[in-house]
PDB file of C-alpha atoms in Angstrom:
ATOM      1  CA  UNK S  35      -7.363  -0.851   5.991  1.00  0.00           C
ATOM      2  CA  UNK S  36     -10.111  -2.045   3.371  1.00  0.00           C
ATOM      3  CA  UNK S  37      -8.962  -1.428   0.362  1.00  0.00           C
ATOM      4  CA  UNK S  38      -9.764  -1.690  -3.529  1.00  0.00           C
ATOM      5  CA  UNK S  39      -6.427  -2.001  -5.109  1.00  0.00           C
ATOM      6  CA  UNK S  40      -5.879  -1.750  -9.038  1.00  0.00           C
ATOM      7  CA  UNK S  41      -2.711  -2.758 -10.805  1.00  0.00           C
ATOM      8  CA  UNK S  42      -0.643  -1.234 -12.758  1.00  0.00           C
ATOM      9  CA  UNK S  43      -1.336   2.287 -11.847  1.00  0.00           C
ATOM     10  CA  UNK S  44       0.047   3.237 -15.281  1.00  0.00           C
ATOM     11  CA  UNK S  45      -0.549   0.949 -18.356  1.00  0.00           C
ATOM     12  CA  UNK S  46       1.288   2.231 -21.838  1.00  0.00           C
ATOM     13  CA  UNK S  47       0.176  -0.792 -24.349  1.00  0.00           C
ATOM     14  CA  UNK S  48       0.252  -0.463 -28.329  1.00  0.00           C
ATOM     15  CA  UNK S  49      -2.386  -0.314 -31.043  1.00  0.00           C
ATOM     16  CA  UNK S  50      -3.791  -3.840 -30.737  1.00  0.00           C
ATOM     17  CA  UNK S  51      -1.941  -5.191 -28.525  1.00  0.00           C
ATOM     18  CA  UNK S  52      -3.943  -7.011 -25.711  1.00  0.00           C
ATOM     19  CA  UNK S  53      -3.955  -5.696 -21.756  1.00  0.00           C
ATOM     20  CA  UNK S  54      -5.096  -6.480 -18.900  1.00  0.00           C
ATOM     21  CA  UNK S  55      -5.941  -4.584 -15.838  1.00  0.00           C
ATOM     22  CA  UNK S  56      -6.743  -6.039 -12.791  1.00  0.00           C
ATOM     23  CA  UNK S  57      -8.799  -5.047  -9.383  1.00  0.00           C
ATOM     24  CA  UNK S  58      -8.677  -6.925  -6.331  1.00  0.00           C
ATOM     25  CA  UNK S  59     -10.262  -5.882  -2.844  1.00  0.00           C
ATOM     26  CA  UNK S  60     -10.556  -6.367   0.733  1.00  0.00           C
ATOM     27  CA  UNK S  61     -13.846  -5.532   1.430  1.00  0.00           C
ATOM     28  CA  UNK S  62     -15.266  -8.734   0.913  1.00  0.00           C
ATOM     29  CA  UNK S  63     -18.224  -7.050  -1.453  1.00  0.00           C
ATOM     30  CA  UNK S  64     -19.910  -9.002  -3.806  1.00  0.00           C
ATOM     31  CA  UNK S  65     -20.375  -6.343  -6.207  1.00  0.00           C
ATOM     32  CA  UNK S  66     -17.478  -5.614  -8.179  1.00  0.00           C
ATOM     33  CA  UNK S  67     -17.526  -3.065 -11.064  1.00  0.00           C
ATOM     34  CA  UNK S  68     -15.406  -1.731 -14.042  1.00  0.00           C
ATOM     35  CA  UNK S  69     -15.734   2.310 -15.302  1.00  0.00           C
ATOM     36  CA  UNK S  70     -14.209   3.564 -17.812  1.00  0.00           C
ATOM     37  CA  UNK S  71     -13.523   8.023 -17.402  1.00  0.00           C
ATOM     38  CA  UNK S  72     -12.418  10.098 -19.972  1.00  0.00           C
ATOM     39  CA  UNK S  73     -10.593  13.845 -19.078  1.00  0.00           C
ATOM     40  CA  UNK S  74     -13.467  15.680 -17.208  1.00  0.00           C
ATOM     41  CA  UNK S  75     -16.232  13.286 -17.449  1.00  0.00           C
ATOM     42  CA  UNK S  76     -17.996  11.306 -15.383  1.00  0.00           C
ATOM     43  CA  UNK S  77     -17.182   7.435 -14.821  1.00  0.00           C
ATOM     44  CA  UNK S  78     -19.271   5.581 -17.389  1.00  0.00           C
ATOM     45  CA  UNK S  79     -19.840   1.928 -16.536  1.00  0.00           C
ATOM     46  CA  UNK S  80     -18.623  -0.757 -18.945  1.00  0.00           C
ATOM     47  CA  UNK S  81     -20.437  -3.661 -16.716  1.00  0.00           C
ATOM     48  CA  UNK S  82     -20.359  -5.413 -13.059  1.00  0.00           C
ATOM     49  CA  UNK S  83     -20.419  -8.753 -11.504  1.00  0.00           C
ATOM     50  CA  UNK S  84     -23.138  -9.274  -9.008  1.00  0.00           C
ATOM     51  CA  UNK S  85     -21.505 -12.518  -7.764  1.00  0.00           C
ATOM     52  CA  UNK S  86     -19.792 -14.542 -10.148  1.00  0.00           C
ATOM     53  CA  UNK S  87     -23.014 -13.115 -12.919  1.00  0.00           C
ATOM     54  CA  UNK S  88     -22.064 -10.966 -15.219  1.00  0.00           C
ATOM     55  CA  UNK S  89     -23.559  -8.051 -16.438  1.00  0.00           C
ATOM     56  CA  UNK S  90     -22.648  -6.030 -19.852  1.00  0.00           C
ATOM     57  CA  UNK S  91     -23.796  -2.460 -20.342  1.00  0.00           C
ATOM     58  CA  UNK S  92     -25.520  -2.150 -23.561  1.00  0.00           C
ATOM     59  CA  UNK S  93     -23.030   0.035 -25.078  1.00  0.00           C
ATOM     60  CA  UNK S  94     -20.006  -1.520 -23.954  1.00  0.00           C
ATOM     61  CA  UNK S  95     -17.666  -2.789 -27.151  1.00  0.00           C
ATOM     62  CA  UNK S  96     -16.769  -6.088 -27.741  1.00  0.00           C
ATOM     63  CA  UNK S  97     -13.772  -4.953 -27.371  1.00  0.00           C
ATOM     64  CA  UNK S  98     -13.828  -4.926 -23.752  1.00  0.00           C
ATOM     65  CA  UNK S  99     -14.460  -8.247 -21.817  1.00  0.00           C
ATOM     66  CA  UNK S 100     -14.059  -9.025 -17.318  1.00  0.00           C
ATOM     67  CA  UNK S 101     -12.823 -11.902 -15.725  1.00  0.00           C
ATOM     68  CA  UNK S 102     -13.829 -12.906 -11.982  1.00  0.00           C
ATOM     69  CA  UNK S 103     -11.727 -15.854 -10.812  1.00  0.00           C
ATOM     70  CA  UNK S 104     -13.033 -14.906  -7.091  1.00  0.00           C
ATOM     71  CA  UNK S 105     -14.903 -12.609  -5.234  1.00  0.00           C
ATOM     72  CA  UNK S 106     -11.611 -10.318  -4.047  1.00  0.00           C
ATOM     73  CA  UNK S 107     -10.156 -10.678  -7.698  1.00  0.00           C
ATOM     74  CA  UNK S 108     -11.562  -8.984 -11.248  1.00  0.00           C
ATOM     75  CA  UNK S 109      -9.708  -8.169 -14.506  1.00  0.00           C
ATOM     76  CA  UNK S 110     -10.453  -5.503 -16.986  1.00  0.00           C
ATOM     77  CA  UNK S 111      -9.366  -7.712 -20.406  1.00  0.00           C
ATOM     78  CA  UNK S 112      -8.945  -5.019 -23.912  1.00  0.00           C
ATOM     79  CA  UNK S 113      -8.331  -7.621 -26.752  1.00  0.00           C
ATOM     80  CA  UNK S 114      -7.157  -4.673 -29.255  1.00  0.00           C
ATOM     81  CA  UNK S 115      -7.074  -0.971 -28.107  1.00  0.00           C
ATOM     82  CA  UNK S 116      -7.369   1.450 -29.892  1.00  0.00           C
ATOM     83  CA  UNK S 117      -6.536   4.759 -29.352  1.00  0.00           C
ATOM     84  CA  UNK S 118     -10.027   6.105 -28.653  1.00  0.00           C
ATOM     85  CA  UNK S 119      -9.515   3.482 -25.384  1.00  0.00           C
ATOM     86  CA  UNK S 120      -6.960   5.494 -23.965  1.00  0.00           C
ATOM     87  CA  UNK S 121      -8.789   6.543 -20.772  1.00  0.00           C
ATOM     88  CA  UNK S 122      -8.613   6.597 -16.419  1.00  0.00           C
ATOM     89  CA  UNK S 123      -9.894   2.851 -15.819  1.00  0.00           C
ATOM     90  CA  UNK S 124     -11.516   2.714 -12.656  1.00  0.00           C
ATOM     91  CA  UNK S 125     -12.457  -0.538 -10.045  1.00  0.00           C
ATOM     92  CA  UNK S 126     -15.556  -0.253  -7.483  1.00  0.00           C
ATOM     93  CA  UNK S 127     -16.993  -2.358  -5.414  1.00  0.00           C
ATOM     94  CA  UNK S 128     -20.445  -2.582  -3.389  1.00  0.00           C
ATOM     95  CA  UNK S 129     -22.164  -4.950  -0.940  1.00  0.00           C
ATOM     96  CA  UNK S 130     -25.375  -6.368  -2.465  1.00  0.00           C
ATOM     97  CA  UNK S 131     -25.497  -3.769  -4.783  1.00  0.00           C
ATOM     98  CA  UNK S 132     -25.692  -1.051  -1.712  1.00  0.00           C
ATOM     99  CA  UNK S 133     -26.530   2.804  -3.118  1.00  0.00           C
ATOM    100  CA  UNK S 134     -22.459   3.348  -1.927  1.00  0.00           C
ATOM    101  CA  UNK S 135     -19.678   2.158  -4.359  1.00  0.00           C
ATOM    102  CA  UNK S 136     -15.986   1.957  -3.449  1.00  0.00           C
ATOM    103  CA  UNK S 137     -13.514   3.004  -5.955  1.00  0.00           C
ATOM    104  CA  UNK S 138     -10.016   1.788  -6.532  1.00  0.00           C
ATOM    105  CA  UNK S 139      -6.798   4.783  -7.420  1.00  0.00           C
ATOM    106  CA  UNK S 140      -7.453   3.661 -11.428  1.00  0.00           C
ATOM    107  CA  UNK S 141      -5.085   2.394 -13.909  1.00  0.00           C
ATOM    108  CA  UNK S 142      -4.137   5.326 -16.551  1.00  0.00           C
ATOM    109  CA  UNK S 143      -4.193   3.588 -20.026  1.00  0.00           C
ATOM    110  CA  UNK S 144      -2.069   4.987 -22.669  1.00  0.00           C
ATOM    111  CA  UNK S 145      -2.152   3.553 -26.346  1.00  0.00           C
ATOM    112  CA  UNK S 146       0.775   4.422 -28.738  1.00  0.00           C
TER     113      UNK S 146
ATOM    114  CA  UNK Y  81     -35.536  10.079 -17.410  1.00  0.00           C
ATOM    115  CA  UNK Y  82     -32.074   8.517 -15.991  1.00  0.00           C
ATOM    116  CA  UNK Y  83     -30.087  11.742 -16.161  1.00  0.00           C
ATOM    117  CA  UNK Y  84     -28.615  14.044 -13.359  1.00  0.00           C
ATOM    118  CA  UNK Y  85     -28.159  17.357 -14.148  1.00  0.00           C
ATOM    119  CA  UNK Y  86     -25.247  18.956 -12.383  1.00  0.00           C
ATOM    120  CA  UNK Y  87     -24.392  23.124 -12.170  1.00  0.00           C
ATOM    121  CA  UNK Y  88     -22.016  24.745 -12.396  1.00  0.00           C
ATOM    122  CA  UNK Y  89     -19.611  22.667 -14.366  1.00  0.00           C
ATOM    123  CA  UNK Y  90     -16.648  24.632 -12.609  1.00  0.00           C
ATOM    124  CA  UNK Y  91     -16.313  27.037  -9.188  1.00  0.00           C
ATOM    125  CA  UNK Y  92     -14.200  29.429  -8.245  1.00  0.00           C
ATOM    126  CA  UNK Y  93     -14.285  30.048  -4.525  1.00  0.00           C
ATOM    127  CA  UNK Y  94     -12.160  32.263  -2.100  1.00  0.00           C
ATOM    128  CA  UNK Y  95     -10.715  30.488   1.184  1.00  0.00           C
ATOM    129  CA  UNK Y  96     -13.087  30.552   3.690  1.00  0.00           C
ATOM    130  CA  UNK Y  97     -15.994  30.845   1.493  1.00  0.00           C
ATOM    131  CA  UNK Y  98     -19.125  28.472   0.640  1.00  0.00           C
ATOM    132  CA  UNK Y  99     -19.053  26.410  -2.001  1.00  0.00           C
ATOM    133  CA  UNK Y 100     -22.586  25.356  -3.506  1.00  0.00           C
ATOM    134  CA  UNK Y 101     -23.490  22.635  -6.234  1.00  0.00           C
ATOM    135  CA  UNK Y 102     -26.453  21.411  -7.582  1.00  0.00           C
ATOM    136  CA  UNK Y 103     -28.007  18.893  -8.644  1.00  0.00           C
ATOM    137  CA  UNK Y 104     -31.354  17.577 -10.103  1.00  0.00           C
ATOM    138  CA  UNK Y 105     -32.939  14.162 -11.250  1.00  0.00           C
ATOM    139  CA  UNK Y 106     -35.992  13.223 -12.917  1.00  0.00           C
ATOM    140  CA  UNK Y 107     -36.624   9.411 -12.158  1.00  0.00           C
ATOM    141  CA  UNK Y 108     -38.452   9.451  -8.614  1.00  0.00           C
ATOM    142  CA  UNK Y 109     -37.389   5.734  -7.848  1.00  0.00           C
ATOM    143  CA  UNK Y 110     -33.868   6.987  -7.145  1.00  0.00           C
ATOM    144  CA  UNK Y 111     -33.840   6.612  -3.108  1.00  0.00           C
ATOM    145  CA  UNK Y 112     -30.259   7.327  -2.456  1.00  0.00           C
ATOM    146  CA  UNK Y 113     -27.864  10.174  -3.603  1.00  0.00           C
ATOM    147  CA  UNK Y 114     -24.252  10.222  -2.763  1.00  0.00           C
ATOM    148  CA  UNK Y 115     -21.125  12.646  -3.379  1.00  0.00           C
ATOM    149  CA  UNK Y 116     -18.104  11.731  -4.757  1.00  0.00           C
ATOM    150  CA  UNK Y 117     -14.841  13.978  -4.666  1.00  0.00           C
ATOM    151  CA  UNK Y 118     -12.027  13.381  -6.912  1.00  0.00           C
ATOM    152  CA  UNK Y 119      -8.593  14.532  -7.414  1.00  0.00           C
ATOM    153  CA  UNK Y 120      -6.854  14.426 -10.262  1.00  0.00           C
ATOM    154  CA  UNK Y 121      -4.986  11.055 -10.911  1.00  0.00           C
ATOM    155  CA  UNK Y 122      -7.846   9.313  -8.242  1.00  0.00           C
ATOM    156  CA  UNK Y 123     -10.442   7.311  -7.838  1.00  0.00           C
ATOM    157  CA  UNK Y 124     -13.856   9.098  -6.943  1.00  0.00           C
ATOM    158  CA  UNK Y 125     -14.222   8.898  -3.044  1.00  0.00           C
ATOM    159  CA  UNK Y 126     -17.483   8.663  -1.069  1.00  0.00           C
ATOM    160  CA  UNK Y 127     -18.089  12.154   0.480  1.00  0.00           C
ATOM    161  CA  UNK Y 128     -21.424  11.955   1.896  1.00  0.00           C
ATOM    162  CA  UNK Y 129     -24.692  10.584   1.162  1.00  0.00           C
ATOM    163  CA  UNK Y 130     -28.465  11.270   1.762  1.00  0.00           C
ATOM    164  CA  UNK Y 131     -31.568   9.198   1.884  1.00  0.00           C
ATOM    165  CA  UNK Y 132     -34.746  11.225   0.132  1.00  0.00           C
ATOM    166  CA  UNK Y 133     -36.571  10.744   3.795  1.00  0.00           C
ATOM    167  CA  UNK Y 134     -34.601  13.784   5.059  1.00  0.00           C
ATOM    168  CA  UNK Y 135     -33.994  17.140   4.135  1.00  0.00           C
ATOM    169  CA  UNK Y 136     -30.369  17.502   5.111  1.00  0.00           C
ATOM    170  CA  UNK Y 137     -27.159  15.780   6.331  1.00  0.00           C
ATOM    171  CA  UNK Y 138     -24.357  17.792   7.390  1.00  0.00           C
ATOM    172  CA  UNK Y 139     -20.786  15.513   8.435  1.00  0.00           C
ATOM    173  CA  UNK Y 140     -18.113  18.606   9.467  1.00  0.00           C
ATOM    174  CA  UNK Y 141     -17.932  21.580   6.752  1.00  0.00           C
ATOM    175  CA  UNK Y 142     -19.974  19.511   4.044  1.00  0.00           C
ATOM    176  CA  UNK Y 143     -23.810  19.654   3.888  1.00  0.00           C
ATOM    177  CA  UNK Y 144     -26.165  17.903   1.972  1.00  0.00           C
ATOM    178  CA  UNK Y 145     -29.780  19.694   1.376  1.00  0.00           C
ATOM    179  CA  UNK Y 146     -32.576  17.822  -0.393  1.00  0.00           C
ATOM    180  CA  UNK Y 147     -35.668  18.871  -1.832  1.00  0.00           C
ATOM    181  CA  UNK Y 148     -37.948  15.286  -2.932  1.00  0.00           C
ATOM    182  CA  UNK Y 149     -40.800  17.705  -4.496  1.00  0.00           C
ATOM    183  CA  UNK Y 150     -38.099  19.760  -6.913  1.00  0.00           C
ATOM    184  CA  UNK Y 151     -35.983  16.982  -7.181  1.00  0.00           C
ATOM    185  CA  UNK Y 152     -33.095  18.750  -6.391  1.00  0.00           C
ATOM    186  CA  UNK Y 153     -30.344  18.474  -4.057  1.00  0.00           C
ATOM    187  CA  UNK Y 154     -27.105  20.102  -3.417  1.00  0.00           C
ATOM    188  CA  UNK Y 155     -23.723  20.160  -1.426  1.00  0.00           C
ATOM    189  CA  UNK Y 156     -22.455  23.096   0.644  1.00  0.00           C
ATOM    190  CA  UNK Y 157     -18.639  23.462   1.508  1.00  0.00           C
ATOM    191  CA  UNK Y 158     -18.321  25.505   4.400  1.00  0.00           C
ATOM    192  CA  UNK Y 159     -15.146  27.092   4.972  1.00  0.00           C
ATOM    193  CA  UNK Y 160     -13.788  26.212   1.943  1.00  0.00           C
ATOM    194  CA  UNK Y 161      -9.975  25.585   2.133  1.00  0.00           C
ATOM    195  CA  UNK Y 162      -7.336  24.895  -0.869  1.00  0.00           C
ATOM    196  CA  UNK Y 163      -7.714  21.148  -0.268  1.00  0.00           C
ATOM    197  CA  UNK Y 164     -11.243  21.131  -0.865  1.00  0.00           C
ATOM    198  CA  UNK Y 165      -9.915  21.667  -4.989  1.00  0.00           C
ATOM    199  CA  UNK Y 166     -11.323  18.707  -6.412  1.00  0.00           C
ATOM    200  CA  UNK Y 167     -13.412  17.816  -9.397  1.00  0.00           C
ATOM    201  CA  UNK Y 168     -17.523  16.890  -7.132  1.00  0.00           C
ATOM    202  CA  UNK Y 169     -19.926  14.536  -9.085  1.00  0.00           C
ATOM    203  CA  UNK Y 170     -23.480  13.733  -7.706  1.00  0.00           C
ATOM    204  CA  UNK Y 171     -24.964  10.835  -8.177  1.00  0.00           C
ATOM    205  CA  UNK Y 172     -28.467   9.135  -8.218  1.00  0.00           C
ATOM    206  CA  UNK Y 173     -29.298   5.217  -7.208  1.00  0.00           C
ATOM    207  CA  UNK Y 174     -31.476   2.812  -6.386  1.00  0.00           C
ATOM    208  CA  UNK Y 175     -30.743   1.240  -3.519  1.00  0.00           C
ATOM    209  CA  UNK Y 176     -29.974  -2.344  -3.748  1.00  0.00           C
ATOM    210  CA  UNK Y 177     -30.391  -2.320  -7.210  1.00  0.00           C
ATOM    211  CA  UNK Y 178     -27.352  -0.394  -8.308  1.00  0.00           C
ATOM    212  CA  UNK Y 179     -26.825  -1.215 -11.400  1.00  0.00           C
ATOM    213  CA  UNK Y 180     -26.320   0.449 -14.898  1.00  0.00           C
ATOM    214  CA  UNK Y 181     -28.693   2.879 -14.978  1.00  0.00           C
ATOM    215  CA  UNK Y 182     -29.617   2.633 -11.864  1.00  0.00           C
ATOM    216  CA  UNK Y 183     -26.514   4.355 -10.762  1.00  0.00           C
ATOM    217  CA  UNK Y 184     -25.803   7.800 -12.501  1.00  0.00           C
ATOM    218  CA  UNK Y 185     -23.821  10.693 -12.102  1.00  0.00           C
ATOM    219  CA  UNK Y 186     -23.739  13.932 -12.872  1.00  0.00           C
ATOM    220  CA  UNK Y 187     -21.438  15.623 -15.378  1.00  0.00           C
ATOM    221  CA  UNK Y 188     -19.539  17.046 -12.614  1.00  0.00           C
ATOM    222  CA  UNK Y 189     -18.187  19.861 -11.100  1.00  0.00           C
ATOM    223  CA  UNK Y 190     -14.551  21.577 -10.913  1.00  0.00           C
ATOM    224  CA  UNK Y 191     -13.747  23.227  -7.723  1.00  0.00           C
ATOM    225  CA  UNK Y 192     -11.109  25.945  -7.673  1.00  0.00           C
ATOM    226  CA  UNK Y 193     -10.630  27.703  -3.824  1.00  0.00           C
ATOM    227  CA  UNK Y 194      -8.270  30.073  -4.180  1.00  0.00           C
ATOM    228  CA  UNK Y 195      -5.872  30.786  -1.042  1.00  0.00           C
TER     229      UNK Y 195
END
């Protein structure tokens, strides 16, 4: 089946100490996007490739930067968590930028 | 102007009951408005999805009913059932363009159906 697939599922990193999460998908969509959801909020969007462009959400830290090698490959890079980063990261994916987005399971960050 | 209001923030429903939850936007250049469910450890999955040029789409016990003039739409659970227990979040987009704030969601909603 299509798939998005995110890896780990479960991330435990320390206070500044660099992780990365990673997304990769079978849908062969161009789109590919990374959200960020605290307990019992919505998904708020950190940015999204259209393509290999890259687009950063105003409010997004610097703390928080994507790579996309290829289009069935993207990685969610934190170059110094902090404890307020502890969150549900969450992959999607769209064709063209189609009004329907395709999520990935997550990766559960923890920061000690 | 690029917020969706969402009510109630949490449901309690009996088994076999109908769940309702709304939702409203303000920016009329939204053309497409999807539902996600989610379960807890999940990603948000596509439920169903409606297009402002009709007034309702219905896929098995979930309904979608729009209103363009008020803005509003909302999803119906018929027959609710234990498995249905899910945090709902609307959304609003622009078609083609969904980006940033062109895609939003709603605060979302906590569904409880009791057996």
């Amino acid at each position: 089946d299509a798939m998005v697939i995110q890896n780990p599922r479960y991330q435990v990193t320390q206070f500044g100490k660099p992780v990365t999460l990673s997304c990769s998908q079978t849908l062969n969509h161009n789109v590919m996007y990374w959200y960020q959801q605290k307990s019992s909020q919505a998904p708020k969007l950190l940015f999204h490739y259209y393509d290999k462009d890259f687009n950063n959400e105003a409010d997004t830290p610097d703390n928080f930067q994507s790579r996309r090698p290829n289009t069935s490959f993207c990685f969610l890079d934190i170059r110094s968590p902090g404890l307020g980063d502890a969150a549900m990261y969450l992959c999607a994916t769209s064709r063209d930028g189609g009004g329907e987005q395709y999520f990935g399971p997550g990766t559960r960050l923890t920061v000690t | 102007q690029q917020q969706v209001k969402q009510s109630p923030q949490s449901l309690i429903v009996q088994k076999g009951g109908i769940s309702i939850i709304n939702c409203a936007y303000e920016n009329t250049a939204f053309d497409y408005f999807p539902w996600y469910q989610q379960f807890p450890g999940k990603g948000p999955a596509l439920l169903i999805a409606i297009r402002p040029d009709v007034s309702e789409k219905k896929e098995g016990r979930f309904t979608i009913s729009f209103n363009k003039s008020a803005k509003q739409f909302s999803l119906h659970i018929m027959d609710s059932q234990p498995g249905d227990s899910a945090t709902y979040f609307c959304a609003a987009t622009i078609n083609r363009d969904n980006y940033g704030q062109n895609f939003v969601f709603g605060p979302g909603t906590r569904l409880s159906v009791l057996p």
